[in-house]
PDB file of C-alpha atoms in Angstrom:
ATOM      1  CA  UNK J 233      18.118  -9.117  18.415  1.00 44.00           C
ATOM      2  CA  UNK J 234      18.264  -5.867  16.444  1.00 52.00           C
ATOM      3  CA  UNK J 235      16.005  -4.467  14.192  1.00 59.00           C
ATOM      4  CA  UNK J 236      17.569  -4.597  10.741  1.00 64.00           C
ATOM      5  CA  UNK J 237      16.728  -1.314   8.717  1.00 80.00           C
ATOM      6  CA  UNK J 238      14.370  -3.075   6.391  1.00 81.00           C
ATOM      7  CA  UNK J 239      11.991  -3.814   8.933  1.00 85.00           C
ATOM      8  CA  UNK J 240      12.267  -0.120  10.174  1.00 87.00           C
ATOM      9  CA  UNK J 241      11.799   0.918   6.687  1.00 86.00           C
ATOM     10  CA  UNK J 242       8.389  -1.474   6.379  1.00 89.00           C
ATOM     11  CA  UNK J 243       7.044  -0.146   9.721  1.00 90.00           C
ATOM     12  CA  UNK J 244       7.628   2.960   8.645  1.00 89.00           C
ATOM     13  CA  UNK J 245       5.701   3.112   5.313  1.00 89.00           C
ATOM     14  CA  UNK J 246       3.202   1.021   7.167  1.00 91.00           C
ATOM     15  CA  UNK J 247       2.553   4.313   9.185  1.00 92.00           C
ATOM     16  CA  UNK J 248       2.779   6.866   6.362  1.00 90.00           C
ATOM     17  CA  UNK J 249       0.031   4.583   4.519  1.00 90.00           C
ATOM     18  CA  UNK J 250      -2.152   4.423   7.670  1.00 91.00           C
ATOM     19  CA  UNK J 251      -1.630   8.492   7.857  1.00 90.00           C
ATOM     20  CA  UNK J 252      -2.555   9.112   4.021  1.00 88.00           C
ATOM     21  CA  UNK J 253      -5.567   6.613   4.287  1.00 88.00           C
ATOM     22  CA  UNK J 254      -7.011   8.347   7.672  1.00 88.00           C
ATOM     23  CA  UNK J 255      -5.591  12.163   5.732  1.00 85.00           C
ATOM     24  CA  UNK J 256      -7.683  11.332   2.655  1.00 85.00           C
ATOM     25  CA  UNK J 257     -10.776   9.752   4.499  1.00 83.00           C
ATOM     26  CA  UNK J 258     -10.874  12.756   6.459  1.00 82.00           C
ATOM     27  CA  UNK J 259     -11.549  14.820   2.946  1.00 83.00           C
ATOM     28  CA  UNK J 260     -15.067  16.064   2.511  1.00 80.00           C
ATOM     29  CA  UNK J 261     -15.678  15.002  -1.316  1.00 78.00           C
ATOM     30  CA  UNK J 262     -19.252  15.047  -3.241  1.00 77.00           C
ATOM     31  CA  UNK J 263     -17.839  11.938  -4.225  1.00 74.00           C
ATOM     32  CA  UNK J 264     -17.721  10.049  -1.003  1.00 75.00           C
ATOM     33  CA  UNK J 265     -21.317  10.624  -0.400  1.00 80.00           C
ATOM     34  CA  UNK J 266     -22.445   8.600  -3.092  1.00 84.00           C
ATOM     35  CA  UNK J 267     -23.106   5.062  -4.414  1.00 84.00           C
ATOM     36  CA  UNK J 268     -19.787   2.948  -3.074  1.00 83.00           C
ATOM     37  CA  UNK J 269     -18.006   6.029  -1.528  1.00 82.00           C
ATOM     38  CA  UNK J 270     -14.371   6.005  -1.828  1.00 82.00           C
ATOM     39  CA  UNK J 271     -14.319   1.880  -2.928  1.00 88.00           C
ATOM     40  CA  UNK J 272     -15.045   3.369  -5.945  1.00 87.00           C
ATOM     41  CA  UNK J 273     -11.558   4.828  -7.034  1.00 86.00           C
ATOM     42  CA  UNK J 274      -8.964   2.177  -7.432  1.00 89.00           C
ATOM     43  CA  UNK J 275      -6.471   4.172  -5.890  1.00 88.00           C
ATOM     44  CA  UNK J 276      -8.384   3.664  -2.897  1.00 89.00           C
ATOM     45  CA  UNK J 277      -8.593   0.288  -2.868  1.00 93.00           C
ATOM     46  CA  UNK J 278      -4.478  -0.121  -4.259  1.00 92.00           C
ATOM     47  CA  UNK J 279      -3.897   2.074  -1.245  1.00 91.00           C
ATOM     48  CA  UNK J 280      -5.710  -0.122   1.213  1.00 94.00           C
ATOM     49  CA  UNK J 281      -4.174  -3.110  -0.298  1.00 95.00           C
ATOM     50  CA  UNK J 282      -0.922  -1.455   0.549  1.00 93.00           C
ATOM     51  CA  UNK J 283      -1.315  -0.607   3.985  1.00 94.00           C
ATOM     52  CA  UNK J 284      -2.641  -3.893   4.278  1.00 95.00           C
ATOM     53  CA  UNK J 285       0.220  -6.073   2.772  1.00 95.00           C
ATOM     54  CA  UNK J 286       2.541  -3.657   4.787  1.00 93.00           C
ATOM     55  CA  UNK J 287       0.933  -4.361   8.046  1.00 95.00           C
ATOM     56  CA  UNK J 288       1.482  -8.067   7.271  1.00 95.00           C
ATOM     57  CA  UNK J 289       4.761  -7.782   6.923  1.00 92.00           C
ATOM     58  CA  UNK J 290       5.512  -6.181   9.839  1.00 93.00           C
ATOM     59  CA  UNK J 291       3.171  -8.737  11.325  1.00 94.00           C
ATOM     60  CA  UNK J 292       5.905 -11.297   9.737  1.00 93.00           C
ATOM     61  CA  UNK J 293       8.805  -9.514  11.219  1.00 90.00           C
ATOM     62  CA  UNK J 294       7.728  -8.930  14.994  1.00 91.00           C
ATOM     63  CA  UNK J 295       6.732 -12.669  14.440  1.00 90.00           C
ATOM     64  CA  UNK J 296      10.723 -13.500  13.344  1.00 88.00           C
ATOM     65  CA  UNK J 297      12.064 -11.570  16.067  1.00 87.00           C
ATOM     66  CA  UNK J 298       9.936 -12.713  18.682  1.00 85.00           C
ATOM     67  CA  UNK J 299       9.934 -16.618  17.890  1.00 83.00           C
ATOM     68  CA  UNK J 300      14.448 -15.999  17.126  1.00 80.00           C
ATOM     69  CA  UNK J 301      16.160 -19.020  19.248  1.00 75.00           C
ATOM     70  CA  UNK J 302      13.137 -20.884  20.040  1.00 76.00           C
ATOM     71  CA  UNK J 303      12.641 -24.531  18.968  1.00 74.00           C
ATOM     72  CA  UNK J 304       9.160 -24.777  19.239  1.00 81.00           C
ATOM     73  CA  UNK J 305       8.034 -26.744  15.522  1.00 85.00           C
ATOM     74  CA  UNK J 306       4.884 -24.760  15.965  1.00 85.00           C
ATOM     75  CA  UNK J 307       5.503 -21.202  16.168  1.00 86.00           C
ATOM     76  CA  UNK J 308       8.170 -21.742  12.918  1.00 87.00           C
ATOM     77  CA  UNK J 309       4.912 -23.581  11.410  1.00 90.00           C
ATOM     78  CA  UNK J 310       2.988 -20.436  11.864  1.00 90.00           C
ATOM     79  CA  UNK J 311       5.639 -18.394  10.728  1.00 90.00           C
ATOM     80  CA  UNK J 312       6.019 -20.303   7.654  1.00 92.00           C
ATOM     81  CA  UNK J 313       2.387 -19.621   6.647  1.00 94.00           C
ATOM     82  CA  UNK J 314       2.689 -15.895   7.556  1.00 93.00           C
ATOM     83  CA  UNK J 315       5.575 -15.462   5.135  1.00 93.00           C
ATOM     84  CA  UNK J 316       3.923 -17.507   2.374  1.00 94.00           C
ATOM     85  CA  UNK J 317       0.642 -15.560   3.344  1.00 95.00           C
ATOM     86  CA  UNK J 318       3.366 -11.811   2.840  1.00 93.00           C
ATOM     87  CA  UNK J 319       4.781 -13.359  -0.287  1.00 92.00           C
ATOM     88  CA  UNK J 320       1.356 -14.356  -2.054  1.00 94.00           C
ATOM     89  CA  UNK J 321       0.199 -10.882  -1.461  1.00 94.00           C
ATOM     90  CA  UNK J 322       2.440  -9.189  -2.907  1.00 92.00           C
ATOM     91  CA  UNK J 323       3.153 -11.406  -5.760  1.00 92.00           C
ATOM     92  CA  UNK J 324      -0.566 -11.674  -6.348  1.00 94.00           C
ATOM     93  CA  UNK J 325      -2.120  -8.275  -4.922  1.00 94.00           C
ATOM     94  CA  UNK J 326       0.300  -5.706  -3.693  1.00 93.00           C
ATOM     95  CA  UNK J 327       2.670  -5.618  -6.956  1.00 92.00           C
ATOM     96  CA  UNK J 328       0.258  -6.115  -9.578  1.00 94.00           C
ATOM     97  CA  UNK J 329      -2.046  -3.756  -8.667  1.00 94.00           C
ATOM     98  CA  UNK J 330       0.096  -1.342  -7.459  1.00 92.00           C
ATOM     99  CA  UNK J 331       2.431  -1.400 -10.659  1.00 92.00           C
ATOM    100  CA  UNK J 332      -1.185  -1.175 -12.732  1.00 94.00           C
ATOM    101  CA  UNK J 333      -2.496   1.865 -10.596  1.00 92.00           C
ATOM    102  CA  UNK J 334       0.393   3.971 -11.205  1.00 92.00           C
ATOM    103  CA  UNK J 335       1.135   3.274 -14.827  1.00 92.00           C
ATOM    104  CA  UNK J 336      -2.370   3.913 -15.856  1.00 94.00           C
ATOM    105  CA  UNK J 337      -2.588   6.861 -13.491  1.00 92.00           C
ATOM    106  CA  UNK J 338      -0.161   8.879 -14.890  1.00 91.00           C
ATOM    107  CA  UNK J 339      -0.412   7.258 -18.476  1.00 94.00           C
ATOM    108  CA  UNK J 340      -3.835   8.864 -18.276  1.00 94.00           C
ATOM    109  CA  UNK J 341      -2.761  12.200 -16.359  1.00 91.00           C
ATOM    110  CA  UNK J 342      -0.421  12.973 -19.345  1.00 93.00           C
ATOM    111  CA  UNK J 343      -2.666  12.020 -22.046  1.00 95.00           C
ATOM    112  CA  UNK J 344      -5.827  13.983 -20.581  1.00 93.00           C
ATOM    113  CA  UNK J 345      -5.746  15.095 -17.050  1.00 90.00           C
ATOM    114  CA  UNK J 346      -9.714  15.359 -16.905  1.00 92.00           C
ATOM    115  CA  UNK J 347     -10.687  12.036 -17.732  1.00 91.00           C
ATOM    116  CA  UNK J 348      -8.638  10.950 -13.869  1.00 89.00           C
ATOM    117  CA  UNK J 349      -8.251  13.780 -11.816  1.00 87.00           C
ATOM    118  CA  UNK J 350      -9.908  16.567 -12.993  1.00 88.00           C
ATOM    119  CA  UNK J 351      -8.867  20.136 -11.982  1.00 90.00           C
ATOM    120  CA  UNK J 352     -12.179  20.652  -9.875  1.00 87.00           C
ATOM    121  CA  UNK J 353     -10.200  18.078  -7.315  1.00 85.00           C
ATOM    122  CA  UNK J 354      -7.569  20.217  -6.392  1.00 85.00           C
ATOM    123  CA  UNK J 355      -9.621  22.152  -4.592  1.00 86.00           C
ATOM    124  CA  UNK J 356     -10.295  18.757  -2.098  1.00 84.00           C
ATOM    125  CA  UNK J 357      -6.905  17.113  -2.532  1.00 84.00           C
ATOM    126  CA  UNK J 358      -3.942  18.476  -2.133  1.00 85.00           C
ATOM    127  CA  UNK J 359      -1.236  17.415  -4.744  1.00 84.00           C
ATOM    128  CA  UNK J 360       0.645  15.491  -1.753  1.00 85.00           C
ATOM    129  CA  UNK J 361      -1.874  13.479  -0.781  1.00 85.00           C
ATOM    130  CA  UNK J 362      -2.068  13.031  -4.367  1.00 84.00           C
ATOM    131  CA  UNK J 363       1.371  11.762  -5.141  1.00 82.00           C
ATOM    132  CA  UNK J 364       1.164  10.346  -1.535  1.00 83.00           C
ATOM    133  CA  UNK J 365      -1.794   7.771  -3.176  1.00 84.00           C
ATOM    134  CA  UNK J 366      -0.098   7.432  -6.509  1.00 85.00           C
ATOM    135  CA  UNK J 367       3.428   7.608  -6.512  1.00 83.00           C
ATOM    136  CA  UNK J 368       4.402   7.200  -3.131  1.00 83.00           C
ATOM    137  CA  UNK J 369       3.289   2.812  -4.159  1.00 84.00           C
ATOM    138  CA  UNK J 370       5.523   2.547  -7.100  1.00 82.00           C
ATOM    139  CA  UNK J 371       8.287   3.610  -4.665  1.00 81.00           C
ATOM    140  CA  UNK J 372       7.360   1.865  -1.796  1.00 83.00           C
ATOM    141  CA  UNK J 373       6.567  -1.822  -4.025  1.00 80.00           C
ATOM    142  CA  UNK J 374      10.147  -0.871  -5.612  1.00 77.00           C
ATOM    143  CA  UNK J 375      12.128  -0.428  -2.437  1.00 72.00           C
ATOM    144  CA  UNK J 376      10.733  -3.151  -0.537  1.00 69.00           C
ATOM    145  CA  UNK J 377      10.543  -5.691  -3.332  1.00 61.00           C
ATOM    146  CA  UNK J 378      14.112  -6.869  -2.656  1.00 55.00           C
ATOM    147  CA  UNK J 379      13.753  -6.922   1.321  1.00 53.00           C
ATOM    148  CA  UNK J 380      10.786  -8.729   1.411  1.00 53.00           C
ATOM    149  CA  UNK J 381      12.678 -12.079   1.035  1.00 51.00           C
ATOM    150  CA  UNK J 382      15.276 -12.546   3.755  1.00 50.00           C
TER     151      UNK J 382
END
């Protein structure tokens, strides 16, 4: 009953995206304090879709390893649902958006960096937390895409 490296891995980025979420709600912008706060910026939201997809499936693994060598119908019932619940997420949510965010993002950046991070925010957001929000998906949704089905 080992853990298998991908569900370290998943775990793992689970944690770094609950880190950057807390890091960048911790962040004292003009920006949060209006009208829709941070649920404006879909970067936010891709983020938080993230962490939650990721927390799901670590939610599907601990659930694999803990119901291994049983024969109860039900708990491979619930399983079932819980990995059809992981795979409609990210076919629907998690990929979509996150391939969107980060294309645009940087399509954007390198066309006109004002018009989606303007300089003035580098003086609130470091440029990790940055890539940490942008890039850090498209590597994460890359990587994990083939381990998600095992």
């Amino acid at each position: 009953m080992a853990l298998v490296p991908c569900q370290v891995l998943r775990a793992a980025i689970l944690l770094s995206y609950c880190s950057i979420l807390c890091n960048y709600k911790a962040i004292d912008m003009p920006a949060h304090q209006t009208y829709g706060g941070s649920w404006k910026f879909l970067t936010f939201i891709d983020l938080v879709i993230q962490a939650v997809f990721f927390g799901i499936c670590v939610l599907t693994d601990l659930s694999s390893l803990l119901t291994r060598g049983n024969d109860s119908q039900e708990q491979e019932r619930q399983l079932k649902k819980l990995i059809s619940l992981r795979d409609w997420m990210m076919a629907v949510l998690a990929f979509p958006v996150g391939v969107f965010v980060v294309t645009m993002f940087w399509s954007i950046y390198i066309y006109d960096r004002e018009l989606v991070y303007p300089k003035l925010l580098d003086n609130f957001i470091p440029a990790w937390l940055n890539h940490g929000m942008v890039s850090k998906v498209m590597q994460t949704l890359l990587c994990i895409n083939k381990s998600v089905r095992h």
